[in-house]
């Protein structure tokens, strides 16, 4: 049962447009509607129709001829959507903005059906980077489900998908040069069954290219992540020689932080990752490649002869600077491929000797401090702080013991809505923030439907925070019925609990927090 849905366009859209002027009358989109498309935007128009017909097939009979124009017009900031009973027009200067306008039209159609209220909308985004992350290493997520999430995200004007492809519990990126990793690092024992069996999976190159192509049609850029130097147990299982002790190593069946990490003193590790990132760059054409860098214990380096030799050879102070050395090497590999390296905010630490290459984009996750520090150092950065309502493996309501999600944190719909990537402490460096991102880790996410319910409606709230210049929580709550109608129209599962006006917060997720360091 949906809450009341406004009869006016101004009362249903999310993200909230910059300007919506309601008009009298309605426009019916049917098989009788004539479409006139500037050839520059033919692909955007075709994608719009394909997406719409998946969830709202044409009516057999139209309501008389009317027209939809998709035009190029100069001097428009963002897009302009104008709807009268006889004519609808989406106008913009570029394909990205045109598609955003068409997605707003799709939002109206999924809300009301084939007949939508007339209006004039002028709209453009507040931030450049509006993203969400999905961890497929802890639990494998099918290509079909990922495309479904991308489609739902596109309707929210989200434009980056951070694909967390490797971690301790699984390696999902296929390597043409290393079938051993493909076979041994992609599966693990299934802990929930008495009989012996495995779980996991690895994508094929064709599947990755399929998602890249689909995301491109939606004007969504994929940011692939390959973890270094920590969270590497799955890789170490196939290549124990890449670890400091030589193993043996097993692919874990539980979450946590493991002290066995990549050996920074082993030149073969860097040779391996040169090949890995070369193949990543071949498949993913976007500007960013994420190199990980989070939650890497340094204890194994203390007794590793190769790591100790690396310290001496490079004049490093101690084992803590070994990770900084590794970060610099991986950043060089990515930069030489013509891409921009991204790292979790730990890459800012222990950089007195090596420094952090200026091109590295910092992703601040342990709070806002990483972004504030990155700004002071002149680095561009992306905000995704775990304690500010954008970690979607947390519960919606921390006080509810029966709710799905991690027990140590809460990310309410209100907290997602209140999130702002630019902080006052950034001062004049606030322009270095690219935007923000919501993250879904999957230690407790067994199925794609679980992922949907944890992402939505929080991702809708975050999308409005990153897109809209002016926000109003009570207005957002009033649009709940329309938001849920659109999610249902796309067969997207969503959480149906109370949208609270307060939040209990969350514990930080660092090495010193409630997560377990496993020796």
Short mmCIF file of C-alpha atoms in Angstrom, two decimals:
data_model
loop_
_atom_site.label_atom_id
_atom_site.label_comp_id
_atom_site.label_asym_id
_atom_site.label_seq_id
_atom_site.Cartn_x
_atom_site.Cartn_y
_atom_site.Cartn_z
CA UNK A 1 0.00 0.00 0.00
CA UNK A 2 1.47 3.32 -1.13
CA UNK A 3 1.14 6.60 0.67
CA UNK A 4 -0.64 9.37 -1.18
CA UNK A 5 0.88 10.42 -4.49
CA UNK A 6 0.62 14.08 -5.49
CA UNK A 7 -1.19 14.92 -8.72
CA UNK A 8 1.46 17.51 -9.51
CA UNK A 9 4.90 16.83 -10.98
CA UNK A 10 6.45 19.11 -8.36
CA UNK A 11 5.31 16.70 -5.65
CA UNK A 12 6.70 13.38 -6.92
CA UNK A 13 10.18 13.63 -8.40
CA UNK A 14 13.36 12.48 -6.66
CA UNK A 15 15.99 13.80 -6.97
CA UNK A 16 14.21 17.10 -6.59
CA UNK A 17 14.77 19.27 -9.70
CA UNK A 18 16.16 22.77 -9.49
CA UNK A 19 12.88 24.20 -10.76
CA UNK A 20 9.45 22.67 -11.42
CA UNK A 21 6.50 24.75 -12.61
CA UNK A 22 3.23 22.86 -12.69
CA UNK A 23 0.84 23.42 -15.60
CA UNK A 24 -2.77 22.51 -16.20
CA UNK A 25 -3.57 19.45 -18.26
CA UNK A 26 -1.98 16.08 -18.99
CA UNK A 27 0.13 14.47 -21.69
CA UNK A 28 -0.41 10.83 -22.75
CA UNK A 29 2.56 8.90 -24.10
CA UNK A 30 1.34 6.10 -26.36
CA UNK A 31 1.97 4.31 -29.63
CA UNK A 32 0.35 7.29 -31.35
CA UNK A 33 2.90 9.74 -29.97
CA UNK A 34 5.18 11.03 -32.72
CA UNK A 35 8.85 11.32 -31.76
CA UNK A 36 11.22 13.81 -33.39
CA UNK A 37 14.82 13.20 -32.38
CA UNK A 38 17.95 15.18 -33.15
CA UNK A 39 20.31 12.58 -34.72
CA UNK A 40 22.95 13.54 -32.14
CA UNK A 41 20.73 12.02 -29.46
CA UNK A 42 19.47 8.93 -31.28
CA UNK A 43 21.13 6.52 -28.83
CA UNK A 44 19.70 8.33 -25.80
CA UNK A 45 16.22 8.23 -27.33
CA UNK A 46 16.51 4.52 -28.13
CA UNK A 47 17.71 3.74 -24.60
CA UNK A 48 14.83 5.74 -23.11
CA UNK A 49 12.28 3.72 -25.10
CA UNK A 50 13.95 0.40 -24.29
CA UNK A 51 14.02 1.13 -20.55
CA UNK A 52 10.48 2.45 -20.48
CA UNK A 53 8.93 -0.46 -22.36
CA UNK A 54 10.48 -2.95 -19.93
CA UNK A 55 8.27 -1.59 -17.15
CA UNK A 56 5.46 0.28 -18.94
CA UNK A 57 4.44 -1.31 -22.26
CA UNK A 58 2.62 0.79 -24.84
CA UNK A 59 -1.12 0.89 -24.56
CA UNK A 60 -2.81 -0.79 -27.50
CA UNK A 61 -4.75 2.36 -28.28
CA UNK A 62 -3.45 5.87 -27.94
CA UNK A 63 -5.30 9.02 -27.00
CA UNK A 64 -4.78 10.81 -30.28
CA UNK A 65 -1.60 12.08 -31.85
CA UNK A 66 0.75 14.22 -29.80
CA UNK A 67 4.49 14.82 -30.07
CA UNK A 68 7.73 14.27 -28.18
CA UNK A 69 10.74 16.31 -29.28
CA UNK A 70 14.34 15.59 -28.26
CA UNK A 71 16.28 18.69 -29.28
CA UNK A 72 19.70 20.26 -29.02
CA UNK A 73 19.49 23.81 -27.69
CA UNK A 74 22.36 26.08 -26.73
CA UNK A 75 22.47 28.12 -23.58
CA UNK A 76 20.67 25.61 -21.37
CA UNK A 77 22.34 24.65 -18.10
CA UNK A 78 21.58 20.97 -17.66
CA UNK A 79 18.29 20.07 -19.32
CA UNK A 80 14.83 21.53 -19.81
CA UNK A 81 11.72 19.34 -19.89
CA UNK A 82 8.53 21.03 -21.08
CA UNK A 83 5.21 19.17 -21.17
CA UNK A 84 1.89 20.43 -22.57
CA UNK A 85 -1.12 18.30 -23.59
CA UNK A 86 -0.02 18.36 -27.23
CA UNK A 87 3.77 18.39 -26.96
CA UNK A 88 6.61 17.28 -24.71
CA UNK A 89 10.17 18.44 -25.29
CA UNK A 90 13.51 17.50 -23.75
CA UNK A 91 16.20 20.00 -24.68
CA UNK A 92 19.87 20.29 -23.76
CA UNK A 93 23.30 20.92 -25.26
CA UNK A 94 24.79 17.44 -24.75
CA UNK A 95 23.82 13.78 -24.61
CA UNK A 96 24.37 13.39 -20.86
CA UNK A 97 21.92 16.18 -20.05
CA UNK A 98 19.44 14.97 -22.66
CA UNK A 99 19.44 11.54 -21.06
CA UNK A 100 18.94 13.04 -17.61
CA UNK A 101 15.89 14.86 -18.96
CA UNK A 102 14.56 11.65 -20.49
CA UNK A 103 15.08 9.83 -17.21
CA UNK A 104 13.02 12.50 -15.47
CA UNK A 105 10.28 11.91 -18.05
CA UNK A 106 10.57 8.16 -17.38
CA UNK A 107 10.20 8.89 -13.67
CA UNK A 108 6.93 10.69 -14.31
CA UNK A 109 5.66 7.87 -16.52
CA UNK A 110 6.54 5.19 -13.95
CA UNK A 111 4.77 7.26 -11.31
CA UNK A 112 1.53 7.99 -13.16
CA UNK A 113 1.39 5.48 -15.98
CA UNK A 114 0.99 6.63 -19.58
CA UNK A 115 -0.60 9.98 -18.69
CA UNK A 116 1.53 12.54 -16.84
CA UNK A 117 0.79 16.05 -15.54
CA UNK A 118 1.99 19.00 -17.58
CA UNK A 119 4.92 20.99 -16.25
CA UNK A 120 8.16 22.83 -17.06
CA UNK A 121 11.36 21.54 -15.43
CA UNK A 122 14.81 23.13 -15.46
CA UNK A 123 17.45 20.98 -13.85
CA UNK A 124 21.16 20.28 -13.40
CA UNK A 125 23.33 18.46 -10.83
CA UNK A 126 24.98 19.89 -7.72
CA UNK A 127 27.97 17.53 -7.75
CA UNK A 128 30.03 15.90 -10.48
CA UNK A 129 30.41 12.44 -8.91
CA UNK A 130 27.21 10.73 -7.73
CA UNK A 131 27.94 7.09 -7.10
CA UNK A 132 27.23 3.82 -5.39
CA UNK A 133 29.46 0.85 -4.64
CA UNK A 134 28.65 -2.84 -4.65
CA UNK A 135 30.94 -5.44 -3.11
CA UNK A 136 30.66 -8.65 -5.16
CA UNK A 137 33.66 -10.35 -3.51
CA UNK A 138 31.99 -11.34 -0.23
CA UNK A 139 28.94 -12.62 -2.10
CA UNK A 140 28.77 -13.07 -5.86
CA UNK A 141 26.13 -10.94 -7.58
CA UNK A 142 24.90 -11.91 -11.03
CA UNK A 143 25.24 -9.71 -14.10
CA UNK A 144 21.46 -9.64 -14.43
CA UNK A 145 21.07 -8.21 -10.93
CA UNK A 146 23.85 -5.66 -11.46
CA UNK A 147 22.17 -4.38 -14.62
CA UNK A 148 18.91 -4.11 -12.70
CA UNK A 149 20.61 -1.99 -10.03
CA UNK A 150 22.23 0.19 -12.69
CA UNK A 151 18.86 0.79 -14.31
CA UNK A 152 17.32 1.84 -10.99
CA UNK A 153 20.33 4.06 -10.23
CA UNK A 154 20.06 5.75 -13.61
CA UNK A 155 16.55 6.89 -12.81
CA UNK A 156 18.10 8.73 -9.83
CA UNK A 157 20.70 10.47 -12.00
CA UNK A 158 23.53 8.54 -10.36
CA UNK A 159 26.47 8.42 -12.73
CA UNK A 160 29.23 6.26 -11.17
CA UNK A 161 29.21 2.57 -10.24
CA UNK A 162 32.13 1.50 -8.04
CA UNK A 163 32.53 -2.26 -8.61
CA UNK A 164 34.45 -3.90 -5.73
CA UNK A 165 35.75 -6.96 -7.59
CA UNK A 166 38.31 -8.54 -5.24
CA UNK A 167 38.69 -9.08 -1.50
CA UNK A 168 39.71 -11.74 1.01
CA UNK A 169 36.63 -13.85 0.31
CA UNK A 170 36.74 -13.89 -3.47
CA UNK A 171 38.39 -12.73 -6.72
CA UNK A 172 35.82 -11.95 -9.42
CA UNK A 173 37.94 -10.37 -12.19
CA UNK A 174 38.92 -12.86 -14.94
CA UNK A 175 42.60 -13.02 -15.91
CA UNK A 176 43.58 -14.21 -19.37
CA UNK A 177 47.12 -14.98 -18.20
CA UNK A 178 46.36 -16.76 -14.93
CA UNK A 179 43.68 -19.49 -14.96
CA UNK A 180 44.82 -20.60 -11.49
CA UNK A 181 43.47 -17.38 -9.96
CA UNK A 182 40.24 -17.73 -11.94
CA UNK A 183 39.70 -21.26 -10.68
CA UNK A 184 41.06 -21.21 -7.12
CA UNK A 185 40.51 -17.62 -5.91
CA UNK A 186 36.89 -17.29 -7.02
CA UNK A 187 35.38 -19.99 -4.81
CA UNK A 188 35.42 -20.88 -1.11
CA UNK A 189 33.89 -23.56 1.12
CA UNK A 190 30.20 -22.95 1.75
CA UNK A 191 29.92 -22.59 5.52
CA UNK A 192 26.14 -22.89 5.75
CA UNK A 193 25.85 -26.46 4.50
CA UNK A 194 26.71 -29.76 6.12
CA UNK A 195 27.80 -31.40 2.89
CA UNK A 196 31.01 -30.32 1.22
CA UNK A 197 30.38 -27.71 -1.45
CA UNK A 198 31.71 -24.38 -2.62
CA UNK A 199 30.22 -21.00 -3.34
CA UNK A 200 31.31 -17.97 -5.33
CA UNK A 201 31.96 -17.38 -8.99
CA UNK A 202 33.92 -15.32 -11.46
CA UNK A 203 32.71 -13.12 -14.29
CA UNK A 204 33.72 -13.78 -17.86
CA UNK A 205 35.27 -11.02 -19.90
CA UNK A 206 32.17 -11.00 -22.11
CA UNK A 207 29.96 -10.45 -19.05
CA UNK A 208 32.08 -7.52 -17.86
CA UNK A 209 31.96 -5.98 -21.33
CA UNK A 210 28.19 -6.46 -21.37
CA UNK A 211 27.86 -4.45 -18.15
CA UNK A 212 30.26 -1.78 -19.43
CA UNK A 213 28.18 -1.40 -22.59
CA UNK A 214 24.92 -1.27 -20.64
CA UNK A 215 26.28 1.28 -18.17
CA UNK A 216 27.57 3.41 -21.04
CA UNK A 217 24.07 3.60 -22.52
CA UNK A 218 22.90 4.89 -19.13
CA UNK A 219 25.78 7.39 -18.99
CA UNK A 220 27.09 5.59 -15.91
CA UNK A 221 30.86 5.24 -15.55
CA UNK A 222 32.22 2.11 -13.87
CA UNK A 223 35.05 2.41 -11.34
CA UNK A 224 36.59 -1.08 -11.03
CA UNK A 225 38.43 -1.90 -7.80
CA UNK A 226 41.26 -4.41 -7.34
CA UNK A 227 42.37 -4.51 -3.70
CA UNK A 228 46.04 -3.91 -2.77
CA UNK A 229 47.95 -4.64 -0.57
CA UNK A 230 45.47 -5.91 2.04
CA UNK A 231 42.25 -7.89 1.68
CA UNK A 232 44.15 -10.34 -0.53
CA UNK A 233 43.54 -13.78 1.01
CA UNK A 234 41.70 -15.11 -2.05
CA UNK A 235 44.64 -14.18 -4.26
CA UNK A 236 47.15 -15.59 -1.78
CA UNK A 237 45.31 -18.91 -1.85
CA UNK A 238 46.18 -19.28 -5.53
CA UNK A 239 49.62 -17.65 -5.20
CA UNK A 240 51.04 -18.29 -1.71
CA UNK A 241 54.40 -17.00 -2.94
CA UNK A 242 52.85 -13.50 -3.00
CA UNK A 243 52.55 -13.53 0.81
CA UNK A 244 55.24 -12.84 3.39
CA UNK A 245 55.18 -16.37 4.87
CA UNK A 246 54.55 -18.45 1.76
CA UNK A 247 51.32 -19.89 3.14
CA UNK A 248 49.41 -22.03 2.82
CA UNK A 249 46.44 -19.64 2.72
CA UNK A 250 42.73 -20.40 2.53
CA UNK A 251 39.90 -18.32 1.11
CA UNK A 252 38.02 -17.16 4.23
CA UNK A 253 34.39 -17.99 4.85
CA UNK A 254 33.96 -15.12 7.33
CA UNK A 255 34.49 -11.39 7.28
CA UNK A 256 37.19 -9.55 9.20
CA UNK A 257 40.65 -8.13 8.73
CA UNK A 258 43.41 -10.65 8.09
CA UNK A 259 47.08 -10.13 8.95
CA UNK A 260 48.24 -12.05 5.86
CA UNK A 261 48.60 -9.47 3.09
CA UNK A 262 50.60 -9.02 -0.11
CA UNK A 263 54.38 -9.04 0.34
CA UNK A 264 55.57 -5.55 -0.55
CA UNK A 265 59.14 -6.77 -0.82
CA UNK A 266 58.35 -9.26 -3.60
CA UNK A 267 58.97 -7.88 -7.10
CA UNK A 268 56.79 -10.65 -8.57
CA UNK A 269 53.76 -9.06 -6.91
CA UNK A 270 54.24 -5.84 -8.85
CA UNK A 271 54.83 -7.77 -12.09
CA UNK A 272 51.55 -9.59 -11.50
CA UNK A 273 49.60 -6.39 -10.90
CA UNK A 274 51.04 -4.72 -13.99
CA UNK A 275 49.33 -7.45 -16.00
CA UNK A 276 46.15 -7.28 -13.90
CA UNK A 277 45.65 -3.53 -14.25
CA UNK A 278 46.49 -3.68 -17.96
CA UNK A 279 43.56 -6.05 -18.43
CA UNK A 280 41.35 -3.93 -16.17
CA UNK A 281 42.10 -0.92 -18.36
CA UNK A 282 41.30 -2.90 -21.52
CA UNK A 283 37.80 -3.73 -20.28
CA UNK A 284 36.83 -0.60 -18.34
CA UNK A 285 37.16 2.64 -20.36
CA UNK A 286 36.33 5.06 -17.53
CA UNK A 287 38.92 7.49 -16.15
CA UNK A 288 39.23 5.92 -12.67
CA UNK A 289 40.71 2.65 -11.41
CA UNK A 290 40.46 1.96 -7.68
CA UNK A 291 43.53 0.34 -6.08
CA UNK A 292 42.03 -0.33 -2.63
CA UNK A 293 44.45 0.44 0.21
CA UNK A 294 42.15 0.03 3.21
CA UNK A 295 42.56 -2.02 6.37
CA UNK A 296 46.02 -3.40 5.68
CA UNK A 297 47.82 -4.69 8.81
CA UNK A 298 51.62 -4.31 8.74
CA UNK A 299 52.50 -7.04 11.24
CA UNK A 300 53.66 -9.56 8.61
CA UNK A 301 56.21 -7.04 7.29
CA UNK A 302 58.03 -6.95 10.62
CA UNK A 303 59.49 -10.45 10.22
CA UNK A 304 59.57 -10.67 6.41
CA UNK A 305 63.18 -10.53 5.04
CA UNK A 306 62.04 -9.21 1.66
CA UNK A 307 59.99 -6.42 3.24
CA UNK A 308 62.84 -5.48 5.56
CA UNK A 309 65.17 -5.30 2.57
CA UNK A 310 62.70 -3.03 0.79
CA UNK A 311 62.78 -0.69 3.78
CA UNK A 312 66.59 -0.49 3.63
CA UNK A 313 66.76 -0.10 -0.14
CA UNK A 314 64.32 2.82 -0.18
CA UNK A 315 65.30 4.63 3.01
CA UNK A 316 61.92 4.04 4.63
CA UNK A 317 61.43 4.70 8.33
CA UNK A 318 59.62 1.48 9.29
CA UNK A 319 57.07 -1.12 8.16
CA UNK A 320 54.26 1.44 8.16
CA UNK A 321 55.84 3.20 5.19
CA UNK A 322 55.90 0.00 3.15
CA UNK A 323 52.24 0.42 2.30
CA UNK A 324 52.94 3.99 1.15
CA UNK A 325 55.73 2.62 -1.08
CA UNK A 326 53.31 0.08 -2.53
CA UNK A 327 50.67 2.75 -3.11
CA UNK A 328 53.14 4.82 -5.11
CA UNK A 329 54.08 1.82 -7.29
CA UNK A 330 50.48 0.83 -8.01
CA UNK A 331 49.55 4.47 -8.70
CA UNK A 332 52.38 4.64 -11.27
CA UNK A 333 51.12 1.49 -12.98
CA UNK A 334 47.60 2.92 -13.24
CA UNK A 335 48.81 6.36 -14.35
CA UNK A 336 50.99 4.82 -17.08
CA UNK A 337 47.83 3.16 -18.41
CA UNK A 338 46.31 6.62 -18.83
CA UNK A 339 43.94 6.28 -15.88
CA UNK A 340 43.49 8.06 -12.57
CA UNK A 341 44.22 6.00 -9.42
CA UNK A 342 41.71 6.07 -6.55
CA UNK A 343 42.46 4.81 -3.04
CA UNK A 344 40.69 4.53 0.30
CA UNK A 345 41.75 7.21 2.78
CA UNK A 346 44.49 5.04 4.34
CA UNK A 347 46.63 6.02 1.33
CA UNK A 348 47.14 9.38 3.06
CA UNK A 349 48.98 7.75 5.96
CA UNK A 350 52.75 7.27 6.47
CA UNK A 351 53.67 9.27 3.39
CA UNK A 352 56.52 11.34 4.90
CA UNK A 353 59.20 9.58 2.82
CA UNK A 354 57.45 8.53 -0.40
CA UNK A 355 54.71 11.17 -0.55
CA UNK A 356 51.36 10.52 -2.23
CA UNK A 357 51.30 11.13 -6.00
CA UNK A 358 49.22 14.26 -6.67
CA UNK A 359 47.01 12.49 -9.21
CA UNK A 360 45.65 10.02 -6.62
CA UNK A 361 41.98 10.59 -5.79
CA UNK A 362 41.20 9.86 -2.15
CA UNK A 363 37.97 8.11 -1.14
CA UNK A 364 37.19 9.14 2.44
CA UNK A 365 35.38 6.33 4.26
CA UNK A 366 36.37 6.33 7.95
CA UNK A 367 34.59 9.63 8.51
CA UNK A 368 35.09 13.07 7.01
CA UNK A 369 38.68 13.49 8.18
CA UNK A 370 40.16 11.74 5.15
CA UNK A 371 38.44 14.18 2.83
CA UNK A 372 39.44 17.16 4.96
CA UNK A 373 43.07 16.01 4.98
CA UNK A 374 43.01 15.30 1.23
CA UNK A 375 41.67 18.81 0.63
CA UNK A 376 44.47 20.34 2.68
CA UNK A 377 47.02 18.43 0.61
CA UNK A 378 45.44 19.43 -2.69
CA UNK A 379 44.06 16.02 -3.68
CA UNK A 380 40.71 15.56 -5.32
CA UNK A 381 38.50 13.30 -3.25
CA UNK A 382 35.18 11.48 -2.99
CA UNK A 383 33.20 11.35 0.25
CA UNK A 384 31.69 8.08 1.47
CA UNK A 385 32.03 8.26 5.27
CA UNK A 386 30.76 5.17 7.06
CA UNK A 387 29.44 7.20 10.00
CA UNK A 388 27.31 9.61 7.95
CA UNK A 389 24.51 7.44 6.62
CA UNK A 390 26.04 6.14 3.38
CA UNK A 391 27.11 2.62 4.43
CA UNK A 392 24.23 0.45 3.33
CA UNK A 393 25.29 -2.80 4.97
CA UNK A 394 24.25 -1.07 8.22
CA UNK A 395 20.74 -1.37 9.60
CA UNK A 396 18.10 1.22 8.85
CA UNK A 397 17.26 1.12 12.56
CA UNK A 398 20.07 0.07 14.87
CA UNK A 399 17.67 -0.44 17.77
CA UNK A 400 15.75 -3.19 15.95
CA UNK A 401 17.52 -6.53 16.63
CA UNK A 402 15.45 -8.32 13.99
CA UNK A 403 16.49 -6.05 11.17
CA UNK A 404 18.85 -7.19 8.44
CA UNK A 405 22.24 -5.49 8.33
CA UNK A 406 25.39 -5.08 10.40
CA UNK A 407 24.68 -4.67 14.10
CA UNK A 408 27.35 -2.06 14.82
CA UNK A 409 25.94 0.71 12.69
CA UNK A 410 22.84 2.51 11.49
CA UNK A 411 22.22 4.38 8.28
CA UNK A 412 18.69 5.72 8.35
CA UNK A 413 16.94 7.20 5.34
CA UNK A 414 17.18 10.58 7.08
CA UNK A 415 20.94 10.21 7.60
CA UNK A 416 21.40 9.47 3.89
CA UNK A 417 19.30 12.49 3.05
CA UNK A 418 21.23 14.80 5.38
CA UNK A 419 24.64 13.72 4.04
CA UNK A 420 26.65 16.55 2.47
CA UNK A 421 30.04 15.86 0.85
CA UNK A 422 31.47 19.36 1.36
CA UNK A 423 32.38 20.18 4.97
CA UNK A 424 33.04 23.65 6.44
CA UNK A 425 36.50 22.49 7.57
CA UNK A 426 37.53 22.14 3.93
CA UNK A 427 37.40 25.89 3.55
CA UNK A 428 38.58 27.16 0.19
CA UNK A 429 39.54 23.61 -0.83
CA UNK A 430 35.94 22.41 -0.94
CA UNK A 431 36.02 22.62 -4.73
CA UNK A 432 38.33 19.58 -4.74
CA UNK A 433 35.48 17.29 -3.68
CA UNK A 434 34.17 15.40 -6.70
CA UNK A 435 31.02 14.27 -4.92
CA UNK A 436 29.83 11.36 -2.81
CA UNK A 437 29.02 7.69 -2.84
CA UNK A 438 26.97 5.09 -0.99
CA UNK A 439 28.64 1.74 -0.24
CA UNK A 440 27.12 -1.72 0.12
CA UNK A 441 29.42 -4.37 1.58
CA UNK A 442 28.01 -7.87 1.29
CA UNK A 443 29.24 -9.90 4.27
CA UNK A 444 25.57 -10.27 5.23
CA UNK A 445 24.00 -9.98 1.78
CA UNK A 446 23.24 -13.42 0.37
CA UNK A 447 21.08 -12.52 -2.61
CA UNK A 448 20.45 -9.71 -5.06
CA UNK A 449 17.07 -9.05 -3.46
CA UNK A 450 18.87 -8.42 -0.16
CA UNK A 451 21.06 -5.88 -1.93
CA UNK A 452 18.02 -4.10 -3.33
CA UNK A 453 16.32 -3.81 0.06
CA UNK A 454 19.48 -2.48 1.70
CA UNK A 455 20.12 0.05 -1.07
CA UNK A 456 16.58 1.35 -1.47
CA UNK A 457 15.20 3.79 -0.46
CA UNK A 458 18.45 5.04 1.12
CA UNK A 459 20.07 5.40 -2.29
CA UNK A 460 17.16 7.60 -3.39
CA UNK A 461 17.81 9.87 -0.41
CA UNK A 462 21.53 10.02 -1.18
CA UNK A 463 20.86 10.76 -4.83
CA UNK A 464 18.80 13.80 -3.88
CA UNK A 465 21.54 14.93 -1.50
CA UNK A 466 24.14 14.79 -4.27
CA UNK A 467 21.95 16.22 -7.03
CA UNK A 468 19.71 18.88 -5.53
CA UNK A 469 20.89 22.31 -4.47
CA UNK A 470 18.00 22.79 -2.07
CA UNK A 471 16.80 19.97 0.16
CA UNK A 472 13.73 19.62 2.35
CA UNK A 473 13.29 16.46 4.44
CA UNK A 474 9.55 16.89 4.93
CA UNK A 475 9.11 17.37 1.19
CA UNK A 476 11.13 14.20 0.58
CA UNK A 477 8.98 12.25 3.04
CA UNK A 478 5.86 13.51 1.29
CA UNK A 479 7.17 12.01 -1.96
CA UNK A 480 7.53 8.54 -0.42
CA UNK A 481 4.52 7.10 -2.21
CA UNK A 482 5.81 8.16 -5.60
CA UNK A 483 9.31 6.86 -4.81
CA UNK A 484 7.96 3.46 -3.79
CA UNK A 485 5.66 3.36 -6.82
CA UNK A 486 8.63 3.80 -9.14
CA UNK A 487 10.67 1.15 -7.32
CA UNK A 488 7.76 -1.29 -7.54
CA UNK A 489 7.28 -0.50 -11.21
CA UNK A 490 10.88 -1.62 -11.77
CA UNK A 491 10.42 -4.73 -9.56
CA UNK A 492 13.00 -3.37 -7.12
CA UNK A 493 12.73 -4.59 -3.53
CA UNK A 494 12.80 -1.80 -0.93
CA UNK A 495 12.73 -1.42 2.84
CA UNK A 496 9.27 -0.43 4.07
CA UNK A 497 9.96 0.63 7.66
CA UNK A 498 9.51 4.02 9.28
CA UNK A 499 11.45 6.95 7.81
CA UNK A 500 12.70 8.32 11.11
CA UNK A 501 13.63 11.95 11.62
CA UNK A 502 16.62 11.09 13.84
CA UNK A 503 19.53 8.69 13.58
CA UNK A 504 21.56 6.79 16.15
CA UNK A 505 24.76 6.88 14.11
CA UNK A 506 27.38 4.20 13.59
CA UNK A 507 30.71 3.00 14.85
CA UNK A 508 33.74 3.77 12.68
CA UNK A 509 34.97 0.77 10.67
CA UNK A 510 38.74 0.98 11.06
CA UNK A 511 41.42 -1.33 12.39
CA UNK A 512 40.68 -0.18 15.94
CA UNK A 513 36.94 -0.66 15.74
CA UNK A 514 34.53 -3.53 16.27
CA UNK A 515 35.71 -5.47 13.24
CA UNK A 516 38.02 -8.37 14.11
CA UNK A 517 41.68 -8.55 13.15
CA UNK A 518 42.29 -12.21 12.35
CA UNK A 519 45.85 -13.52 12.77
#
